[in-house]
């Protein structure tokens, strides 16, 4: 399998076993490339424009010039992140993106936010198999510092995830969630 085919294979949500040497080898190549690119990002100063270019290389997609990131930033794959317009990542974000992370326009992601898209099998005989589930973050979402978003979660437009929350379930639009596990605190009513 060629690398482009492998990336498409991952974007379709296919699981990978550590016993599948070909797929595991391609996964390792992607991970090392992501490490190389993020090391470049994280170890020297870059202008806003350079950061946009580095993220475009990391994701394999054109990232809008309105994107802002304060490094360091970490990811284990890189090729399955989609970033909208006017998106901001604060210091220390860590994305496990092989399962797919989609971030809508106007979203702000706080310091040290972790987004995970993979689970392992629970029985010992499938523990080395990774099962991807995408994380979808809508438009104008605010994710507070040190929040963790778990695989398969969708966060609706205009919602807020409080600092330190662990989001295990979908968050409806216009909703504030907080806690471990995150629970709905209130609805957001815009008074325009």
mmCIF file with all atom_site columns, C-alpha atoms in Angstrom:
data_model
loop_
_atom_site.group_PDB
_atom_site.id
_atom_site.type_symbol
_atom_site.label_atom_id
_atom_site.label_alt_id
_atom_site.label_comp_id
_atom_site.label_asym_id
_atom_site.label_entity_id
_atom_site.label_seq_id
_atom_site.pdbx_PDB_ins_code
_atom_site.Cartn_x
_atom_site.Cartn_y
_atom_site.Cartn_z
_atom_site.occupancy
_atom_site.B_iso_or_equiv
_atom_site.pdbx_formal_charge
_atom_site.auth_seq_id
_atom_site.auth_comp_id
_atom_site.auth_asym_id
_atom_site.auth_atom_id
_atom_site.pdbx_PDB_model_num
ATOM 1   C CA . UNK A 1 1   ? 0.000   0.000   0.000  1.00 0.00 ? 1   UNK A CA 1
ATOM 2   C CA . UNK A 1 2   ? 1.266   3.479   -0.887 1.00 0.00 ? 2   UNK A CA 1
ATOM 3   C CA . UNK A 1 3   ? 1.336   6.210   1.778  1.00 0.00 ? 3   UNK A CA 1
ATOM 4   C CA . UNK A 1 4   ? -1.532  8.198   0.195  1.00 0.00 ? 4   UNK A CA 1
ATOM 5   C CA . UNK A 1 5   ? -3.672  5.043   0.173  1.00 0.00 ? 5   UNK A CA 1
ATOM 6   C CA . UNK A 1 6   ? -2.774  4.417   3.816  1.00 0.00 ? 6   UNK A CA 1
ATOM 7   C CA . UNK A 1 7   ? -3.757  7.950   4.852  1.00 0.00 ? 7   UNK A CA 1
ATOM 8   C CA . UNK A 1 8   ? -7.091  7.515   3.016  1.00 0.00 ? 8   UNK A CA 1
ATOM 9   C CA . UNK A 1 9   ? -7.478  4.115   4.747  1.00 0.00 ? 9   UNK A CA 1
ATOM 10  C CA . UNK A 1 10  ? -7.057  5.848   8.111  1.00 0.00 ? 10  UNK A CA 1
ATOM 11  C CA . UNK A 1 11  ? -9.443  8.676   7.191  1.00 0.00 ? 11  UNK A CA 1
ATOM 12  C CA . UNK A 1 12  ? -12.117 6.032   6.536  1.00 0.00 ? 12  UNK A CA 1
ATOM 13  C CA . UNK A 1 13  ? -11.896 4.963   10.186 1.00 0.00 ? 13  UNK A CA 1
ATOM 14  C CA . UNK A 1 14  ? -10.266 1.563   9.749  1.00 0.00 ? 14  UNK A CA 1
ATOM 15  C CA . UNK A 1 15  ? -8.735  -0.158  12.767 1.00 0.00 ? 15  UNK A CA 1
ATOM 16  C CA . UNK A 1 16  ? -5.104  -1.281  12.812 1.00 0.00 ? 16  UNK A CA 1
ATOM 17  C CA . UNK A 1 17  ? -3.585  -4.209  14.644 1.00 0.00 ? 17  UNK A CA 1
ATOM 18  C CA . UNK A 1 18  ? 0.002   -4.159  15.830 1.00 0.00 ? 18  UNK A CA 1
ATOM 19  C CA . UNK A 1 19  ? 0.278   -7.584  14.185 1.00 0.00 ? 19  UNK A CA 1
ATOM 20  C CA . UNK A 1 20  ? -0.340  -6.177  10.683 1.00 0.00 ? 20  UNK A CA 1
ATOM 21  C CA . UNK A 1 21  ? 3.283   -5.387  9.852  1.00 0.00 ? 21  UNK A CA 1
ATOM 22  C CA . UNK A 1 22  ? 2.598   -3.471  6.605  1.00 0.00 ? 22  UNK A CA 1
ATOM 23  C CA . UNK A 1 23  ? -0.025  -1.136  8.100  1.00 0.00 ? 23  UNK A CA 1
ATOM 24  C CA . UNK A 1 24  ? 1.892   -0.757  11.338 1.00 0.00 ? 24  UNK A CA 1
ATOM 25  C CA . UNK A 1 25  ? 5.009   0.176   9.341  1.00 0.00 ? 25  UNK A CA 1
ATOM 26  C CA . UNK A 1 26  ? 3.103   2.869   7.431  1.00 0.00 ? 26  UNK A CA 1
ATOM 27  C CA . UNK A 1 27  ? 1.608   4.135   10.682 1.00 0.00 ? 27  UNK A CA 1
ATOM 28  C CA . UNK A 1 28  ? 5.088   4.392   12.170 1.00 0.00 ? 28  UNK A CA 1
ATOM 29  C CA . UNK A 1 29  ? 6.282   6.372   9.124  1.00 0.00 ? 29  UNK A CA 1
ATOM 30  C CA . UNK A 1 30  ? 3.381   8.837   9.520  1.00 0.00 ? 30  UNK A CA 1
ATOM 31  C CA . UNK A 1 31  ? 4.079   9.172   13.237 1.00 0.00 ? 31  UNK A CA 1
ATOM 32  C CA . UNK A 1 32  ? 7.761   9.896   12.670 1.00 0.00 ? 32  UNK A CA 1
ATOM 33  C CA . UNK A 1 33  ? 6.915   12.470  10.010 1.00 0.00 ? 33  UNK A CA 1
ATOM 34  C CA . UNK A 1 34  ? 4.483   14.159  12.436 1.00 0.00 ? 34  UNK A CA 1
ATOM 35  C CA . UNK A 1 35  ? 7.192   14.133  15.120 1.00 0.00 ? 35  UNK A CA 1
ATOM 36  C CA . UNK A 1 36  ? 9.675   15.705  12.708 1.00 0.00 ? 36  UNK A CA 1
ATOM 37  C CA . UNK A 1 37  ? 7.268   18.478  11.688 1.00 0.00 ? 37  UNK A CA 1
ATOM 38  C CA . UNK A 1 38  ? 6.128   19.226  15.251 1.00 0.00 ? 38  UNK A CA 1
ATOM 39  C CA . UNK A 1 39  ? 9.746   19.236  16.431 1.00 0.00 ? 39  UNK A CA 1
ATOM 40  C CA . UNK A 1 40  ? 10.450  21.919  13.822 1.00 0.00 ? 40  UNK A CA 1
ATOM 41  C CA . UNK A 1 41  ? 7.380   23.854  15.015 1.00 0.00 ? 41  UNK A CA 1
ATOM 42  C CA . UNK A 1 42  ? 8.201   23.536  18.704 1.00 0.00 ? 42  UNK A CA 1
ATOM 43  C CA . UNK A 1 43  ? 11.944  24.176  18.851 1.00 0.00 ? 43  UNK A CA 1
ATOM 44  C CA . UNK A 1 44  ? 12.346  27.606  17.288 1.00 0.00 ? 44  UNK A CA 1
ATOM 45  C CA . UNK A 1 45  ? 10.472  30.836  16.733 1.00 0.00 ? 45  UNK A CA 1
ATOM 46  C CA . UNK A 1 46  ? 8.127   31.049  13.734 1.00 0.00 ? 46  UNK A CA 1
ATOM 47  C CA . UNK A 1 47  ? 6.000   33.882  12.409 1.00 0.00 ? 47  UNK A CA 1
ATOM 48  C CA . UNK A 1 48  ? 2.227   33.399  12.215 1.00 0.00 ? 48  UNK A CA 1
ATOM 49  C CA . UNK A 1 49  ? 2.573   32.825  8.455  1.00 0.00 ? 49  UNK A CA 1
ATOM 50  C CA . UNK A 1 50  ? 5.258   30.182  8.975  1.00 0.00 ? 50  UNK A CA 1
ATOM 51  C CA . UNK A 1 51  ? 3.074   28.389  11.528 1.00 0.00 ? 51  UNK A CA 1
ATOM 52  C CA . UNK A 1 52  ? 0.232   28.270  8.985  1.00 0.00 ? 52  UNK A CA 1
ATOM 53  C CA . UNK A 1 53  ? 2.651   26.751  6.449  1.00 0.00 ? 53  UNK A CA 1
ATOM 54  C CA . UNK A 1 54  ? 3.932   24.193  8.963  1.00 0.00 ? 54  UNK A CA 1
ATOM 55  C CA . UNK A 1 55  ? 0.353   23.144  9.830  1.00 0.00 ? 55  UNK A CA 1
ATOM 56  C CA . UNK A 1 56  ? -0.454  22.856  6.122  1.00 0.00 ? 56  UNK A CA 1
ATOM 57  C CA . UNK A 1 57  ? 2.497   20.488  5.753  1.00 0.00 ? 57  UNK A CA 1
ATOM 58  C CA . UNK A 1 58  ? 1.554   18.585  8.918  1.00 0.00 ? 58  UNK A CA 1
ATOM 59  C CA . UNK A 1 59  ? -2.088  18.057  7.906  1.00 0.00 ? 59  UNK A CA 1
ATOM 60  C CA . UNK A 1 60  ? -1.510  17.679  4.173  1.00 0.00 ? 60  UNK A CA 1
ATOM 61  C CA . UNK A 1 61  ? -4.240  20.306  3.623  1.00 0.00 ? 61  UNK A CA 1
ATOM 62  C CA . UNK A 1 62  ? -4.144  24.059  3.065  1.00 0.00 ? 62  UNK A CA 1
ATOM 63  C CA . UNK A 1 63  ? -4.730  25.720  6.433  1.00 0.00 ? 63  UNK A CA 1
ATOM 64  C CA . UNK A 1 64  ? -6.410  29.142  6.265  1.00 0.00 ? 64  UNK A CA 1
ATOM 65  C CA . UNK A 1 65  ? -4.187  32.165  6.892  1.00 0.00 ? 65  UNK A CA 1
ATOM 66  C CA . UNK A 1 66  ? -6.457  33.207  9.796  1.00 0.00 ? 66  UNK A CA 1
ATOM 67  C CA . UNK A 1 67  ? -5.288  30.188  11.861 1.00 0.00 ? 67  UNK A CA 1
ATOM 68  C CA . UNK A 1 68  ? -3.227  30.896  14.996 1.00 0.00 ? 68  UNK A CA 1
ATOM 69  C CA . UNK A 1 69  ? -1.275  28.528  17.213 1.00 0.00 ? 69  UNK A CA 1
ATOM 70  C CA . UNK A 1 70  ? 0.970   29.239  20.161 1.00 0.00 ? 70  UNK A CA 1
ATOM 71  C CA . UNK A 1 71  ? 3.433   26.312  20.218 1.00 0.00 ? 71  UNK A CA 1
ATOM 72  C CA . UNK A 1 72  ? 4.250   23.816  21.478 1.00 0.00 ? 72  UNK A CA 1
ATOM 73  C CA . UNK A 1 73  ? 1.743   21.573  19.740 1.00 0.00 ? 73  UNK A CA 1
ATOM 74  C CA . UNK A 1 74  ? 1.845   17.770  19.629 1.00 0.00 ? 74  UNK A CA 1
ATOM 75  C CA . UNK A 1 75  ? 0.242   15.134  17.431 1.00 0.00 ? 75  UNK A CA 1
ATOM 76  C CA . UNK A 1 76  ? 0.908   11.474  16.717 1.00 0.00 ? 76  UNK A CA 1
ATOM 77  C CA . UNK A 1 77  ? -0.351  11.391  13.094 1.00 0.00 ? 77  UNK A CA 1
ATOM 78  C CA . UNK A 1 78  ? -1.119  14.854  11.713 1.00 0.00 ? 78  UNK A CA 1
ATOM 79  C CA . UNK A 1 79  ? -2.775  13.858  8.455  1.00 0.00 ? 79  UNK A CA 1
ATOM 80  C CA . UNK A 1 80  ? -6.325  13.592  9.812  1.00 0.00 ? 80  UNK A CA 1
ATOM 81  C CA . UNK A 1 81  ? -6.826  17.097  11.247 1.00 0.00 ? 81  UNK A CA 1
ATOM 82  C CA . UNK A 1 82  ? -9.155  19.564  9.501  1.00 0.00 ? 82  UNK A CA 1
ATOM 83  C CA . UNK A 1 83  ? -8.986  23.182  10.689 1.00 0.00 ? 83  UNK A CA 1
ATOM 84  C CA . UNK A 1 84  ? -11.570 25.848  9.838  1.00 0.00 ? 84  UNK A CA 1
ATOM 85  C CA . UNK A 1 85  ? -11.099 29.610  9.589  1.00 0.00 ? 85  UNK A CA 1
ATOM 86  C CA . UNK A 1 86  ? -10.264 31.867  12.562 1.00 0.00 ? 86  UNK A CA 1
ATOM 87  C CA . UNK A 1 87  ? -9.248  28.917  14.747 1.00 0.00 ? 87  UNK A CA 1
ATOM 88  C CA . UNK A 1 88  ? -6.874  29.345  17.699 1.00 0.00 ? 88  UNK A CA 1
ATOM 89  C CA . UNK A 1 89  ? -4.808  26.694  19.543 1.00 0.00 ? 89  UNK A CA 1
ATOM 90  C CA . UNK A 1 90  ? -3.158  27.821  22.777 1.00 0.00 ? 90  UNK A CA 1
ATOM 91  C CA . UNK A 1 91  ? 0.073   26.413  24.246 1.00 0.00 ? 91  UNK A CA 1
ATOM 92  C CA . UNK A 1 92  ? 0.524   22.679  24.787 1.00 0.00 ? 92  UNK A CA 1
ATOM 93  C CA . UNK A 1 93  ? -2.358  21.126  22.829 1.00 0.00 ? 93  UNK A CA 1
ATOM 94  C CA . UNK A 1 94  ? -1.979  17.405  22.156 1.00 0.00 ? 94  UNK A CA 1
ATOM 95  C CA . UNK A 1 95  ? -4.007  15.703  19.400 1.00 0.00 ? 95  UNK A CA 1
ATOM 96  C CA . UNK A 1 96  ? -4.241  11.983  18.690 1.00 0.00 ? 96  UNK A CA 1
ATOM 97  C CA . UNK A 1 97  ? -5.796  12.463  15.273 1.00 0.00 ? 97  UNK A CA 1
ATOM 98  C CA . UNK A 1 98  ? -5.661  9.164   13.366 1.00 0.00 ? 98  UNK A CA 1
ATOM 99  C CA . UNK A 1 99  ? -9.398  8.737   13.951 1.00 0.00 ? 99  UNK A CA 1
ATOM 100 C CA . UNK A 1 100 ? -10.050 12.229  12.580 1.00 0.00 ? 100 UNK A CA 1
ATOM 101 C CA . UNK A 1 101 ? -10.372 15.652  14.211 1.00 0.00 ? 101 UNK A CA 1
ATOM 102 C CA . UNK A 1 102 ? -12.520 18.285  12.526 1.00 0.00 ? 102 UNK A CA 1
ATOM 103 C CA . UNK A 1 103 ? -12.465 21.801  13.986 1.00 0.00 ? 103 UNK A CA 1
ATOM 104 C CA . UNK A 1 104 ? -15.043 24.359  12.857 1.00 0.00 ? 104 UNK A CA 1
ATOM 105 C CA . UNK A 1 105 ? -14.650 28.052  12.154 1.00 0.00 ? 105 UNK A CA 1
ATOM 106 C CA . UNK A 1 106 ? -14.062 30.429  15.052 1.00 0.00 ? 106 UNK A CA 1
ATOM 107 C CA . UNK A 1 107 ? -13.144 27.728  17.559 1.00 0.00 ? 107 UNK A CA 1
ATOM 108 C CA . UNK A 1 108 ? -10.726 28.465  20.419 1.00 0.00 ? 108 UNK A CA 1
ATOM 109 C CA . UNK A 1 109 ? -8.820  25.621  22.074 1.00 0.00 ? 109 UNK A CA 1
ATOM 110 C CA . UNK A 1 110 ? -7.197  26.404  25.423 1.00 0.00 ? 110 UNK A CA 1
ATOM 111 C CA . UNK A 1 111 ? -3.844  25.456  26.899 1.00 0.00 ? 111 UNK A CA 1
ATOM 112 C CA . UNK A 1 112 ? -2.987  21.770  27.310 1.00 0.00 ? 112 UNK A CA 1
ATOM 113 C CA . UNK A 1 113 ? -6.180  20.464  25.701 1.00 0.00 ? 113 UNK A CA 1
ATOM 114 C CA . UNK A 1 114 ? -6.013  16.794  24.733 1.00 0.00 ? 114 UNK A CA 1
ATOM 115 C CA . UNK A 1 115 ? -8.126  15.363  21.928 1.00 0.00 ? 115 UNK A CA 1
ATOM 116 C CA . UNK A 1 116 ? -8.044  11.568  21.556 1.00 0.00 ? 116 UNK A CA 1
ATOM 117 C CA . UNK A 1 117 ? -9.562  9.604   18.674 1.00 0.00 ? 117 UNK A CA 1
ATOM 118 C CA . UNK A 1 118 ? -8.379  6.049   19.388 1.00 0.00 ? 118 UNK A CA 1
ATOM 119 C CA . UNK A 1 119 ? -9.361  3.283   21.748 1.00 0.00 ? 119 UNK A CA 1
ATOM 120 C CA . UNK A 1 120 ? -7.788  -0.140  22.222 1.00 0.00 ? 120 UNK A CA 1
ATOM 121 C CA . UNK A 1 121 ? -9.659  -3.400  22.475 1.00 0.00 ? 121 UNK A CA 1
ATOM 122 C CA . UNK A 1 122 ? -10.584 -4.205  26.069 1.00 0.00 ? 122 UNK A CA 1
ATOM 123 C CA . UNK A 1 123 ? -10.010 -7.998  25.965 1.00 0.00 ? 123 UNK A CA 1
ATOM 124 C CA . UNK A 1 124 ? -6.313  -8.829  26.138 1.00 0.00 ? 124 UNK A CA 1
ATOM 125 C CA . UNK A 1 125 ? -6.429  -10.576 22.745 1.00 0.00 ? 125 UNK A CA 1
ATOM 126 C CA . UNK A 1 126 ? -7.462  -7.302  21.023 1.00 0.00 ? 126 UNK A CA 1
ATOM 127 C CA . UNK A 1 127 ? -5.582  -4.860  23.222 1.00 0.00 ? 127 UNK A CA 1
ATOM 128 C CA . UNK A 1 128 ? -3.034  -4.174  20.457 1.00 0.00 ? 128 UNK A CA 1
ATOM 129 C CA . UNK A 1 129 ? -5.819  -3.208  18.009 1.00 0.00 ? 129 UNK A CA 1
ATOM 130 C CA . UNK A 1 130 ? -6.643  0.496   17.783 1.00 0.00 ? 130 UNK A CA 1
ATOM 131 C CA . UNK A 1 131 ? -10.213 1.489   16.996 1.00 0.00 ? 131 UNK A CA 1
ATOM 132 C CA . UNK A 1 132 ? -10.614 5.030   15.616 1.00 0.00 ? 132 UNK A CA 1
ATOM 133 C CA . UNK A 1 133 ? -13.603 7.292   16.250 1.00 0.00 ? 133 UNK A CA 1
ATOM 134 C CA . UNK A 1 134 ? -13.632 10.880  14.953 1.00 0.00 ? 134 UNK A CA 1
ATOM 135 C CA . UNK A 1 135 ? -13.976 13.976  17.100 1.00 0.00 ? 135 UNK A CA 1
ATOM 136 C CA . UNK A 1 136 ? -16.043 16.735  15.515 1.00 0.00 ? 136 UNK A CA 1
ATOM 137 C CA . UNK A 1 137 ? -15.893 20.236  16.975 1.00 0.00 ? 137 UNK A CA 1
ATOM 138 C CA . UNK A 1 138 ? -18.430 22.711  15.597 1.00 0.00 ? 138 UNK A CA 1
ATOM 139 C CA . UNK A 1 139 ? -18.162 26.407  14.868 1.00 0.00 ? 139 UNK A CA 1
ATOM 140 C CA . UNK A 1 140 ? -17.448 28.984  17.584 1.00 0.00 ? 140 UNK A CA 1
ATOM 141 C CA . UNK A 1 141 ? -16.661 26.405  20.258 1.00 0.00 ? 141 UNK A CA 1
ATOM 142 C CA . UNK A 1 142 ? -14.518 27.348  23.254 1.00 0.00 ? 142 UNK A CA 1
ATOM 143 C CA . UNK A 1 143 ? -12.611 24.503  24.911 1.00 0.00 ? 143 UNK A CA 1
ATOM 144 C CA . UNK A 1 144 ? -11.041 25.539  28.219 1.00 0.00 ? 144 UNK A CA 1
ATOM 145 C CA . UNK A 1 145 ? -7.541  24.710  29.408 1.00 0.00 ? 145 UNK A CA 1
ATOM 146 C CA . UNK A 1 146 ? -6.682  21.129  30.357 1.00 0.00 ? 146 UNK A CA 1
ATOM 147 C CA . UNK A 1 147 ? -9.932  19.701  28.948 1.00 0.00 ? 147 UNK A CA 1
ATOM 148 C CA . UNK A 1 148 ? -9.860  16.211  27.443 1.00 0.00 ? 148 UNK A CA 1
ATOM 149 C CA . UNK A 1 149 ? -12.097 15.242  24.534 1.00 0.00 ? 149 UNK A CA 1
ATOM 150 C CA . UNK A 1 150 ? -12.497 11.469  24.093 1.00 0.00 ? 150 UNK A CA 1
ATOM 151 C CA . UNK A 1 151 ? -13.015 9.443   20.878 1.00 0.00 ? 151 UNK A CA 1
ATOM 152 C CA . UNK A 1 152 ? -16.298 9.708   19.004 1.00 0.00 ? 152 UNK A CA 1
ATOM 153 C CA . UNK A 1 153 ? -17.440 12.974  20.624 1.00 0.00 ? 153 UNK A CA 1
ATOM 154 C CA . UNK A 1 154 ? -19.196 15.744  18.699 1.00 0.00 ? 154 UNK A CA 1
ATOM 155 C CA . UNK A 1 155 ? -19.256 19.220  20.245 1.00 0.00 ? 155 UNK A CA 1
ATOM 156 C CA . UNK A 1 156 ? -22.062 21.362  18.860 1.00 0.00 ? 156 UNK A CA 1
ATOM 157 C CA . UNK A 1 157 ? -21.752 24.896  17.541 1.00 0.00 ? 157 UNK A CA 1
ATOM 158 C CA . UNK A 1 158 ? -21.351 27.736  20.054 1.00 0.00 ? 158 UNK A CA 1
ATOM 159 C CA . UNK A 1 159 ? -20.749 25.387  22.991 1.00 0.00 ? 159 UNK A CA 1
ATOM 160 C CA . UNK A 1 160 ? -18.262 25.810  25.842 1.00 0.00 ? 160 UNK A CA 1
ATOM 161 C CA . UNK A 1 161 ? -16.239 23.043  27.486 1.00 0.00 ? 161 UNK A CA 1
ATOM 162 C CA . UNK A 1 162 ? -15.044 24.204  30.913 1.00 0.00 ? 162 UNK A CA 1
ATOM 163 C CA . UNK A 1 163 ? -11.405 23.972  31.935 1.00 0.00 ? 163 UNK A CA 1
ATOM 164 C CA . UNK A 1 164 ? -10.441 20.510  33.154 1.00 0.00 ? 164 UNK A CA 1
ATOM 165 C CA . UNK A 1 165 ? -13.570 18.800  31.809 1.00 0.00 ? 165 UNK A CA 1
ATOM 166 C CA . UNK A 1 166 ? -13.407 15.255  30.439 1.00 0.00 ? 166 UNK A CA 1
ATOM 167 C CA . UNK A 1 167 ? -15.901 15.042  27.581 1.00 0.00 ? 167 UNK A CA 1
ATOM 168 C CA . UNK A 1 168 ? -17.107 11.464  27.075 1.00 0.00 ? 168 UNK A CA 1
ATOM 169 C CA . UNK A 1 169 ? -20.419 12.173  25.279 1.00 0.00 ? 169 UNK A CA 1
ATOM 170 C CA . UNK A 1 170 ? -21.712 14.521  22.605 1.00 0.00 ? 170 UNK A CA 1
ATOM 171 C CA . UNK A 1 171 ? -22.302 18.140  23.603 1.00 0.00 ? 171 UNK A CA 1
ATOM 172 C CA . UNK A 1 172 ? -25.433 19.774  22.110 1.00 0.00 ? 172 UNK A CA 1
ATOM 173 C CA . UNK A 1 173 ? -25.266 23.183  20.423 1.00 0.00 ? 173 UNK A CA 1
ATOM 174 C CA . UNK A 1 174 ? -25.239 26.264  22.688 1.00 0.00 ? 174 UNK A CA 1
ATOM 175 C CA . UNK A 1 175 ? -24.356 24.266  25.805 1.00 0.00 ? 175 UNK A CA 1
ATOM 176 C CA . UNK A 1 176 ? -21.840 24.687  28.628 1.00 0.00 ? 176 UNK A CA 1
ATOM 177 C CA . UNK A 1 177 ? -20.394 21.445  30.026 1.00 0.00 ? 177 UNK A CA 1
ATOM 178 C CA . UNK A 1 178 ? -18.032 20.909  32.959 1.00 0.00 ? 178 UNK A CA 1
ATOM 179 C CA . UNK A 1 179 ? -16.720 18.182  35.242 1.00 0.00 ? 179 UNK A CA 1
ATOM 180 C CA . UNK A 1 180 ? -15.393 14.643  35.120 1.00 0.00 ? 180 UNK A CA 1
ATOM 181 C CA . UNK A 1 181 ? -17.184 13.236  33.263 1.00 0.00 ? 181 UNK A CA 1
ATOM 182 C CA . UNK A 1 182 ? -18.516 16.436  31.699 1.00 0.00 ? 182 UNK A CA 1
ATOM 183 C CA . UNK A 1 183 ? -22.167 17.204  32.349 1.00 0.00 ? 183 UNK A CA 1
ATOM 184 C CA . UNK A 1 184 ? -24.405 19.955  31.040 1.00 0.00 ? 184 UNK A CA 1
ATOM 185 C CA . UNK A 1 185 ? -24.388 23.061  33.257 1.00 0.00 ? 185 UNK A CA 1
ATOM 186 C CA . UNK A 1 186 ? -26.559 25.386  31.203 1.00 0.00 ? 186 UNK A CA 1
ATOM 187 C CA . UNK A 1 187 ? -27.710 26.498  27.786 1.00 0.00 ? 187 UNK A CA 1
ATOM 188 C CA . UNK A 1 188 ? -26.230 29.560  26.157 1.00 0.00 ? 188 UNK A CA 1
ATOM 189 C CA . UNK A 1 189 ? -28.793 32.135  25.070 1.00 0.00 ? 189 UNK A CA 1
ATOM 190 C CA . UNK A 1 190 ? -27.452 34.824  22.766 1.00 0.00 ? 190 UNK A CA 1
ATOM 191 C CA . UNK A 1 191 ? -29.083 38.179  23.336 1.00 0.00 ? 191 UNK A CA 1
ATOM 192 C CA . UNK A 1 192 ? -28.478 39.995  20.095 1.00 0.00 ? 192 UNK A CA 1
#
